[in-house]
Short mmCIF file of C-alpha atoms and ligand atoms in Angstrom, two decimals:
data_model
loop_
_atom_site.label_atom_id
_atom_site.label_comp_id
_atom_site.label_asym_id
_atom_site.label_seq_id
_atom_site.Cartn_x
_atom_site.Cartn_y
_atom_site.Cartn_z
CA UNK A 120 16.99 31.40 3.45
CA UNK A 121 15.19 31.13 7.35
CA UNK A 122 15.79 33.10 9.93
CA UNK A 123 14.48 32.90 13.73
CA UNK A 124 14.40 35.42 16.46
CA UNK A 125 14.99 33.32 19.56
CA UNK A 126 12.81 34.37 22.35
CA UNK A 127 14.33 32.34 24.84
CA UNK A 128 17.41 34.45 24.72
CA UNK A 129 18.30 35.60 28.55
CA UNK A 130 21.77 36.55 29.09
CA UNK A 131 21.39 36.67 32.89
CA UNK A 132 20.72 33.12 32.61
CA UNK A 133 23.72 32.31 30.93
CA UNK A 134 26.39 30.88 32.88
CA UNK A 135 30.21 31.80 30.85
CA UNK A 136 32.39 29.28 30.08
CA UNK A 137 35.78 30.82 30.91
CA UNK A 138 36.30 32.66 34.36
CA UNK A 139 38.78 35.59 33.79
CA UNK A 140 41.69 33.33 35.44
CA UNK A 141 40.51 30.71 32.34
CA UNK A 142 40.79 33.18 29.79
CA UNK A 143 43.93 34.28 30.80
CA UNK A 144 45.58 30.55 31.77
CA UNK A 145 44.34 29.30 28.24
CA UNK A 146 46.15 32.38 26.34
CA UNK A 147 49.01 32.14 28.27
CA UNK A 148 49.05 28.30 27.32
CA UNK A 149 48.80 29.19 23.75
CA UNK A 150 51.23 32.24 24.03
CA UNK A 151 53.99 29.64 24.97
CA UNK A 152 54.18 28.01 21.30
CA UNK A 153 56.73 29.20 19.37
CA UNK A 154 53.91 29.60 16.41
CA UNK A 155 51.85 31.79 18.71
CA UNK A 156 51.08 35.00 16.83
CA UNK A 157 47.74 37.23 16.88
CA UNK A 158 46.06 36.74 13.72
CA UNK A 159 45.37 40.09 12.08
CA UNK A 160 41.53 41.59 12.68
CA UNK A 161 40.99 43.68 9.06
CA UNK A 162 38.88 46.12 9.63
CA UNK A 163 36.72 46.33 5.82
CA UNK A 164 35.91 50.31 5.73
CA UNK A 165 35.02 50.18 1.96
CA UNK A 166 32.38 47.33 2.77
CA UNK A 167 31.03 48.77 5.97
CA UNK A 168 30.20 52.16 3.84
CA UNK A 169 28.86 50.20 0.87
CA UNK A 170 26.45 48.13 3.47
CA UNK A 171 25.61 50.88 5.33
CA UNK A 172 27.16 50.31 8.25
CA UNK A 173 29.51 51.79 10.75
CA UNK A 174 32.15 49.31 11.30
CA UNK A 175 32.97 45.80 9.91
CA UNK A 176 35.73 43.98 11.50
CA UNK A 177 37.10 40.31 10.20
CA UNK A 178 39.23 38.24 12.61
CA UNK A 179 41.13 36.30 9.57
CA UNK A 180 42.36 32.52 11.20
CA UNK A 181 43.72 32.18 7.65
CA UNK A 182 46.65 32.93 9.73
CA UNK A 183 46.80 30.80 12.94
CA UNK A 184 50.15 28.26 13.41
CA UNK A 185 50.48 28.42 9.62
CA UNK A 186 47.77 25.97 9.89
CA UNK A 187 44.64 27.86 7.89
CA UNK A 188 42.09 27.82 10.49
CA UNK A 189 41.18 28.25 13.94
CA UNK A 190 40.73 24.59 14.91
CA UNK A 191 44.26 24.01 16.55
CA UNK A 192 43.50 25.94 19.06
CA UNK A 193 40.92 23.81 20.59
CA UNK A 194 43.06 20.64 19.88
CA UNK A 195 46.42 22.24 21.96
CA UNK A 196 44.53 23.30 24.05
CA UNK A 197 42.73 20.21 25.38
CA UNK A 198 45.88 18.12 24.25
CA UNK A 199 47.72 19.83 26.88
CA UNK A 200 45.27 20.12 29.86
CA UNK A 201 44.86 16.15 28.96
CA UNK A 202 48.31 15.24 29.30
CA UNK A 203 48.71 17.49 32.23
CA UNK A 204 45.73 15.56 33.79
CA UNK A 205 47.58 12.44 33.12
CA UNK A 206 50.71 14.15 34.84
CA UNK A 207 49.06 15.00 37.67
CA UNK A 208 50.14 18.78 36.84
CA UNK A 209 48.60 22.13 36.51
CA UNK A 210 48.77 23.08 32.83
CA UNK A 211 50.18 26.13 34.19
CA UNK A 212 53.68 23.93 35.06
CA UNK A 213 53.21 22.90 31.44
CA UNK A 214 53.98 25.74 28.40
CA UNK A 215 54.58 24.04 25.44
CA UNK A 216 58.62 23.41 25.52
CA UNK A 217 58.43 21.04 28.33
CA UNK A 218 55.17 19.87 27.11
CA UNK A 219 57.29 18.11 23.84
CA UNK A 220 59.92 17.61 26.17
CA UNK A 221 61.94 13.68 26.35
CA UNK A 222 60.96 13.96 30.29
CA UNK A 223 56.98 14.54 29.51
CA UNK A 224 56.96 11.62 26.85
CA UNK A 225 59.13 9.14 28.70
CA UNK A 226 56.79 9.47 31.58
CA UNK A 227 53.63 9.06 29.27
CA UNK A 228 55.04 6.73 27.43
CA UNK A 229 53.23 5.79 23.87
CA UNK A 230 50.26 7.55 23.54
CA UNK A 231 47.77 7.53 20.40
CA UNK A 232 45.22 10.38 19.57
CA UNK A 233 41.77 9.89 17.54
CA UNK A 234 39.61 12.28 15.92
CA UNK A 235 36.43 12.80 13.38
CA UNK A 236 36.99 15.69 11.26
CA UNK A 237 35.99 17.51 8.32
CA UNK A 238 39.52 18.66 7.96
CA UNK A 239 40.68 21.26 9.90
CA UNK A 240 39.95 19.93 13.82
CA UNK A 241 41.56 16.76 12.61
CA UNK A 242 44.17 18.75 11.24
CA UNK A 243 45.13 20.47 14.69
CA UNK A 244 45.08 17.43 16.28
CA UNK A 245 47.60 15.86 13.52
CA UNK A 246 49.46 18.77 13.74
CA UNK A 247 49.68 18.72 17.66
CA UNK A 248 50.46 14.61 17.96
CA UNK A 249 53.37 15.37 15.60
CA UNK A 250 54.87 18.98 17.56
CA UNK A 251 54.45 16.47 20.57
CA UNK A 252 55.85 13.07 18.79
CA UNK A 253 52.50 10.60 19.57
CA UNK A 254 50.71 8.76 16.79
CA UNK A 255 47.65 10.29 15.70
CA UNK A 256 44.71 8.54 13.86
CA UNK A 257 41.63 10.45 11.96
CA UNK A 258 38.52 9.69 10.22
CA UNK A 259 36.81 11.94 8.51
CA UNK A 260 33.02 11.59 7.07
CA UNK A 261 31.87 10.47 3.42
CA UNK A 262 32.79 13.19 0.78
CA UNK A 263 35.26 14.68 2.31
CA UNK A 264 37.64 15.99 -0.07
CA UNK A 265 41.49 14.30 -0.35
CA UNK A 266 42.82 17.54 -0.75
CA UNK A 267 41.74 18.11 3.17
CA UNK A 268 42.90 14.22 3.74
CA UNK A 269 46.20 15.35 2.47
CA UNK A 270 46.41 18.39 4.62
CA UNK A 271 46.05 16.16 7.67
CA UNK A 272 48.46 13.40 6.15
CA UNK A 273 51.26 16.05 5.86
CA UNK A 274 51.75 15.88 10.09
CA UNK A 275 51.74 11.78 9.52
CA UNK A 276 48.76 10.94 10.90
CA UNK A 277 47.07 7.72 9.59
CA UNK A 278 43.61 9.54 7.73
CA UNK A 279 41.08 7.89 6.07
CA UNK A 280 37.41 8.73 4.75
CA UNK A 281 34.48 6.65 5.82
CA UNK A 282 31.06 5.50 5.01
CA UNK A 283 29.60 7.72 7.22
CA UNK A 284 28.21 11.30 7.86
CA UNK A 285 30.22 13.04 10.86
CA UNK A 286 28.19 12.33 13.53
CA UNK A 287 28.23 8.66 12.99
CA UNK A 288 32.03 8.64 12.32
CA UNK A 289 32.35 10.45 15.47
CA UNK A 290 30.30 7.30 17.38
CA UNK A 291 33.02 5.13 14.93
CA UNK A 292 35.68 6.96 16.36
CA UNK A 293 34.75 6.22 19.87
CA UNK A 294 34.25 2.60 19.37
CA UNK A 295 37.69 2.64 17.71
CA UNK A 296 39.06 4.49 20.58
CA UNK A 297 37.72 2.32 23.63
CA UNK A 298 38.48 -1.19 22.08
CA UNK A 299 42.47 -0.18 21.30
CA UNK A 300 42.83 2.17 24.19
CA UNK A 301 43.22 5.40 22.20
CA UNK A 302 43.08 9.34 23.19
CA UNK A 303 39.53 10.76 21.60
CA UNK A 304 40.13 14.39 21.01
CA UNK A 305 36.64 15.39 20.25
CA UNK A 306 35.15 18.59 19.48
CA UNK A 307 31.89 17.19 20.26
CA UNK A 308 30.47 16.23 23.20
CA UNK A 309 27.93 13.25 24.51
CA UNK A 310 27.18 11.63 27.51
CA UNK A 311 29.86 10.74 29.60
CA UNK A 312 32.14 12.76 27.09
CA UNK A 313 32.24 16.24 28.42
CA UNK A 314 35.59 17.24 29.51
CA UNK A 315 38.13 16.85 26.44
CA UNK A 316 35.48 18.88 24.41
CA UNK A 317 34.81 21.52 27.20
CA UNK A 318 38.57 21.98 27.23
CA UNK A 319 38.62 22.67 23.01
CA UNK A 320 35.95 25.16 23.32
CA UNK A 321 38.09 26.99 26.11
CA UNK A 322 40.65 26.97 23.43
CA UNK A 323 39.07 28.72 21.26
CA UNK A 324 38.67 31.51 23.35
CA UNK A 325 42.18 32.84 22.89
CA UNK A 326 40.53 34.23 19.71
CA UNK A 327 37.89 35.93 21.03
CA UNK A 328 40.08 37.77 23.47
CA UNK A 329 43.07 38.84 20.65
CA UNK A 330 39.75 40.21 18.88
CA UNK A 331 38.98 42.04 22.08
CA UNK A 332 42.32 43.48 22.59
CA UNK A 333 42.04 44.54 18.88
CA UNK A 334 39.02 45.90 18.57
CA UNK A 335 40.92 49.04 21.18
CA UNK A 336 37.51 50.15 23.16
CA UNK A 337 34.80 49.76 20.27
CA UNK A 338 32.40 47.90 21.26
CA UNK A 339 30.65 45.54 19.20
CA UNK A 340 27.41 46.24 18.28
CA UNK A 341 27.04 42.41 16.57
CA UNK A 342 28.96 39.31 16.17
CA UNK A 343 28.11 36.72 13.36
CA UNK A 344 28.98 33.35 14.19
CA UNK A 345 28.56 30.19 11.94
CA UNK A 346 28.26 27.11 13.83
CA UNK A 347 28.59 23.42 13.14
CA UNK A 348 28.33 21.40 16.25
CA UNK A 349 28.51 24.97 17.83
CA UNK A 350 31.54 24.60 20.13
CA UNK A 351 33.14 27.33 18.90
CA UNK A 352 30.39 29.92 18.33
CA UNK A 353 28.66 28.99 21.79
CA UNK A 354 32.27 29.89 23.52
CA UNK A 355 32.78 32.75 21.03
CA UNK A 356 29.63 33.98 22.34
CA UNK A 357 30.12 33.24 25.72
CA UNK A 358 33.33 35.71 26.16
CA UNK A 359 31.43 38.49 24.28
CA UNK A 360 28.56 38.48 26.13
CA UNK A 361 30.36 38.09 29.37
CA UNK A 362 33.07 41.05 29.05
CA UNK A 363 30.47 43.01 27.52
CA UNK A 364 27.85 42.44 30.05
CA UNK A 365 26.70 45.65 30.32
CA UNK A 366 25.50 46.32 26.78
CA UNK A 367 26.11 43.11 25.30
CA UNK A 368 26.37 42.49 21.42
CA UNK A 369 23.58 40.92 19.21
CA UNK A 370 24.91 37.46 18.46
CA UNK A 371 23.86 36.13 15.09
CA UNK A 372 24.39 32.08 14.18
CA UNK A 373 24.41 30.91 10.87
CA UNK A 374 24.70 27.67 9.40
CA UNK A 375 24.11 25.73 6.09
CA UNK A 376 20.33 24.90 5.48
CA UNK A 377 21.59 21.15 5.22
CA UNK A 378 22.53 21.00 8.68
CA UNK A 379 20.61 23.82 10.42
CA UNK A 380 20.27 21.77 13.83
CA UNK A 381 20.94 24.69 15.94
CA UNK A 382 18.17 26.94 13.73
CA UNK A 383 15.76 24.05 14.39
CA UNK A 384 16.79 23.30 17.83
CA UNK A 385 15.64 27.64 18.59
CA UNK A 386 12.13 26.29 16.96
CA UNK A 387 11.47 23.52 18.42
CA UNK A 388 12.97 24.73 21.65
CA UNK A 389 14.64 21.60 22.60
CA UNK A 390 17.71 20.00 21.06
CA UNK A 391 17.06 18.88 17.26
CA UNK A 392 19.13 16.42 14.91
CA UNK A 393 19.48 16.75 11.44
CA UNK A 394 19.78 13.02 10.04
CA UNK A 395 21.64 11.46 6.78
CA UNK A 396 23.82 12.92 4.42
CA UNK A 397 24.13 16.64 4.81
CA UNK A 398 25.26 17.76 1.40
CA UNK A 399 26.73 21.17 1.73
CA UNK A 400 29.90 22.96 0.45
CA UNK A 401 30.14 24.39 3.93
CA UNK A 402 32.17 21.09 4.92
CA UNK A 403 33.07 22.36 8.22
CA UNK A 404 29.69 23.32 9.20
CA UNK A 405 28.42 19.63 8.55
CA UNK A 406 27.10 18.36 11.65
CA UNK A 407 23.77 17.22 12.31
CA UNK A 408 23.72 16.96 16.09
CA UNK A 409 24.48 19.99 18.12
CA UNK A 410 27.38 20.01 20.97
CA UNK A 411 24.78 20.00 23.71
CA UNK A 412 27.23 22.13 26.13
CA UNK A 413 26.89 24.58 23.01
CA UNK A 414 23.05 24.51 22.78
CA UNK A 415 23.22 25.23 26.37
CA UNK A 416 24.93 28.46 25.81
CA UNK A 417 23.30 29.49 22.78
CA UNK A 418 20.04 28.72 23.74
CA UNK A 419 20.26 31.97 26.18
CA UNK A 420 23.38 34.07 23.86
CA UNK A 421 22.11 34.16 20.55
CA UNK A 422 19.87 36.29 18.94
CA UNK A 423 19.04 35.20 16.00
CA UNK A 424 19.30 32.06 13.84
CA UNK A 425 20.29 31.84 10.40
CA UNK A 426 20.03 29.09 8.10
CA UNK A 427 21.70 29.90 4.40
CA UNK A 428 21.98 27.92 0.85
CA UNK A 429 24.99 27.38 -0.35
CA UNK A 430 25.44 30.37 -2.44
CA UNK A 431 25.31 32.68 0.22
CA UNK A 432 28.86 31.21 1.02
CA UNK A 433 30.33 31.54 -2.11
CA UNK A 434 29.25 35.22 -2.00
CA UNK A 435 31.24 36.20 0.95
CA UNK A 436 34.08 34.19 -0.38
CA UNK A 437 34.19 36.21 -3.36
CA UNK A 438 33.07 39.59 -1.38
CA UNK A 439 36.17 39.01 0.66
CA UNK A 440 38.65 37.82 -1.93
CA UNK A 441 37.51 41.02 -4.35
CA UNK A 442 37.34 43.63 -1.84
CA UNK A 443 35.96 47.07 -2.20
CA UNK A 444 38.58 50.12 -3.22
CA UNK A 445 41.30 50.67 0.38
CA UNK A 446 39.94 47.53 1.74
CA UNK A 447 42.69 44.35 2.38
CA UNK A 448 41.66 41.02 0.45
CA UNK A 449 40.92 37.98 2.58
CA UNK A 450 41.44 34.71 1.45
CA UNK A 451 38.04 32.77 2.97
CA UNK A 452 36.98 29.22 2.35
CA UNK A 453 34.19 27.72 2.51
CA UNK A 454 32.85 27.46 5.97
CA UNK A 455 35.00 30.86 6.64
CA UNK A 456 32.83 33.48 4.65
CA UNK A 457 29.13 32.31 5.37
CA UNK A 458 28.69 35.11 7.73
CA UNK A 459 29.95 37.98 5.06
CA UNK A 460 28.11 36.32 2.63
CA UNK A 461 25.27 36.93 4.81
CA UNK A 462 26.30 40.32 5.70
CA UNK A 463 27.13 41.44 2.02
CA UNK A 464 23.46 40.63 1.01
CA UNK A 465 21.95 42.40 4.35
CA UNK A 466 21.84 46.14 2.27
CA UNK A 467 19.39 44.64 -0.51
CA UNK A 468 15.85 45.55 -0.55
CA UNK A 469 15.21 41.69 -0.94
CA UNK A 470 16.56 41.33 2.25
CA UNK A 471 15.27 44.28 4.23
CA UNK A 472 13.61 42.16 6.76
CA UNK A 473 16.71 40.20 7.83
CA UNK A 474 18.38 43.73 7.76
CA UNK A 475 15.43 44.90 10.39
CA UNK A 476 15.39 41.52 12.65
CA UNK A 477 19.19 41.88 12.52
CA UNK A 478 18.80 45.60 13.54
CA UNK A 479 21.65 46.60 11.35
CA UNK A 480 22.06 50.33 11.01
CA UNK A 481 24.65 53.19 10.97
CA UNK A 482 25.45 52.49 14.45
CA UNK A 483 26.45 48.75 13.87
CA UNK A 484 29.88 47.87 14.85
CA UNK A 485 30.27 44.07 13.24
CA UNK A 486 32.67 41.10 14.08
CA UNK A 487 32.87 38.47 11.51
CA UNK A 488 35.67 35.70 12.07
CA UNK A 489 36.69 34.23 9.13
CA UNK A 490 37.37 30.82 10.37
CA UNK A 491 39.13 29.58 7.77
CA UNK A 492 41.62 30.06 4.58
CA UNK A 493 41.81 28.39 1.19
CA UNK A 494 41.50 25.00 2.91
CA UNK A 495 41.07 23.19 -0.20
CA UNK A 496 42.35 25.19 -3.50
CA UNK A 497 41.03 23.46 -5.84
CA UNK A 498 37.27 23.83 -4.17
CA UNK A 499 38.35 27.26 -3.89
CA UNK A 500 39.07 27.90 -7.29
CA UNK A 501 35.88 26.08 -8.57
CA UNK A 502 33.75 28.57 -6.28
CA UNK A 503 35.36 31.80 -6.80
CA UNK A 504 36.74 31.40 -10.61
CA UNK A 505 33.67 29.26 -11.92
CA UNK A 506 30.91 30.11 -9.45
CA UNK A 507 30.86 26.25 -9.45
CA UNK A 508 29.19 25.01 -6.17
CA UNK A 509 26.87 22.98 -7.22
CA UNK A 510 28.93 19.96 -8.76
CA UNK A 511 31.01 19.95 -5.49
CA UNK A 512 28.79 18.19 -3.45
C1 PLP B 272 36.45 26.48 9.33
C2 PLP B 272 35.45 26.11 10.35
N1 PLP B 272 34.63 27.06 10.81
C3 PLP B 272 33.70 26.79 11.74
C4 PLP B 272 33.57 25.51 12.25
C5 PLP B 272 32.47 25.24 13.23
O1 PLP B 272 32.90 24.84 14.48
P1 PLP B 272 31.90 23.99 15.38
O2 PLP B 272 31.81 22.64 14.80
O3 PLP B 272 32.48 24.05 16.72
O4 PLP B 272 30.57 24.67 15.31
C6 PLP B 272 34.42 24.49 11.80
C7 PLP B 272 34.32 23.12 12.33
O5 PLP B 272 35.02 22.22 11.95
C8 PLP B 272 35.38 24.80 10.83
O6 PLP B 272 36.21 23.86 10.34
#
């Protein structure tokens, strides 16, 4: 396990991504599905008094549309401000009834969406192109599990796995996508392919703000964030640090050593790839090429940068799924639990450094989001029943 302090870190210099009008337009957007419910933030007392700690607070996504993760609400999202683009419309004029209404799709007409995904942002979109009845197409990288290519399946989307690691399915996809005059929904971005994934990482922020309104006045003292292209832990930071701006919390990313690019990016100080296959059980969290939008926030947000083994993982999935006496069990998969994985380990003397860079103490008021459910039950089972990580990837 690495860890790096980022020195560069300047909040000041940090622009946010979401004025308060955003925040509040993009919640209202989501509050308009008939799926819309706050997903519960468990508050772990057991664990925070085992660690040491005063407060440990997981936002479980377990629970979002019924879906098992947090992704859909990056795909509405930017599903909706696209096809109010294309209406000429304020997404305002646009909550989700008329949005699958005859009127909207006879004046779109036929309209297919693309995506990469490692399941669950391909997922959302699926899930989205069927609420709003438009074909939906997905690729998802070498290795990916059919378990997750079933999950996207189920909303009739046509899914299949490719030859390639995600970032070069992504470049696929967008090949695919200009020569057939597709939708991309990306949750990356690249030159000349900012807006779509500016508007998912807006999405996301309807999370941040339930956890907000949940939290009831304590502050946070840190928020752990795992990151794969980093759109949603750069705009989870981003709404932290802004509505806390006066004392704002330590922000903590960690990702799988296999595709640390954000941990290297803090070293070299400059945007770094990670290259070839990135074999981790973390499949969410494996992209090689950071969302540079993301980069640009983190590079002044985060703390500190954390890049974990596999095993630290499957800790926090079983830490949450076995919880400590008058603490609630959370179902966590894979790229969910890295950060109480990290956490749970934090109180050993092996790890008493981390502990000290991390400055966790008696004071420390922690947000983990568990991003994730059991995406994939039988990986699930392997990990938690068997301890069985290794043979997975
Ligand atoms: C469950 C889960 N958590 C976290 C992430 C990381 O999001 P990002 O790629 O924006 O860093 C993903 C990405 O797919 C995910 O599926």
């Amino acid at each position: 396990m690495k860890w790096i302090v980022n020195n560069k870190k300047d909040v000041k210099a940090h622009t946010p991504l979401l004025s308060k009008k955003n925040l509040c337009e993009v919640k209202t957007f989501h509050e308009s599905f008939e799926q819309y419910k706050k997903t519960p933030l468990v508050k772990l007392d057991g664990l925070a008094n085992f660690l040491g700690l005063s407060n440990i607070f997981v936002k479980d996504e377990s629970f979002r549309f019924g879906l098992n993760s947090f992704k859909v609400l990056g795909a509405s999202y930017a599903i909706g401000k696209h096809l109010a683009q294309k209406l000429d419309k304020d997404i305002s004029e646009l909550p989700f009834s008329l949005l699958k209404s005859e009127k909207v799709k006879s004046d779109l007409g036929d309209l297919t969406f693309v995506a990469t995904t490692d399941g669950n942002h391909g997922r959302g979109v699926a899930w989205m192109a069927k609420q709003l009845g438009y074909k939906c197409i997905v690729y998802m990288p070498k290795g990916s599990t059919q378990n997750r290519l079933n999950n996207i399946a189920e909303f009739g989307a046509d899914v299949s796995i490719t030859d390639w690691n995600y970032d070069d399915a992504v470049r696929f996809t967008a090949k695919q996508a200009s020569k057939n005059g597709w939708e991309v929904i990306q949750d990356t971005a690249w030159e000349g392919y900012t807006e779509i994934p500016k508007w998912i990482m807006k999405g996301y922020s309807t999370l941040a703000q339930e956890a907000i309104e949940q939290l009831h006045g304590t502050v946070p003292t840190h928020v752990f964030l795992q990151a794969g292209v980093g759109a949603f832990a750069s705009v989870i930071a981003s709404v932290f640090v802004s509505t806390f701006e006066k004392n704002p919390p330590k922000i903590i990313i960690v990702e799988p050593e296999k595709a640390d690019c954000f941990y290297r990016s803090c070293k070299a100080g400059k945007i770094e790839a990670v290259t070839g296959e990135m074999n981790t059980i973390m499949a969410g969290l494996a992209c090689g090429e950071p969302n540079p939008m993301g980069w640009d926030i983190l590079k002044y947000c985060a703390d500190v940068f954390v890049s974990v083994p596999d095993w630290v993982t499957a800790r926090g999935m079983r830490v949450l799924g076995n919880p400590l006496k008058g603490d609630n069990r959370i179902i966590s998969g894979e790229s969910g639990a890295v950060t109480a994985g990290l956490l749970s380990i934090s109180s050993k003397d092996k790890y008493k450094d981390l502990r000290e860079t991390l400055k966790l103490d008696k004071n420390s008021n922690v947000l983990l989001i568990s991003t994730e459910g059991n995406t994939d039950p039988k990986v699930y089972r392997n990990i938690t029943w068997d301890g069985d990580y290794q043979s997975l990837i």
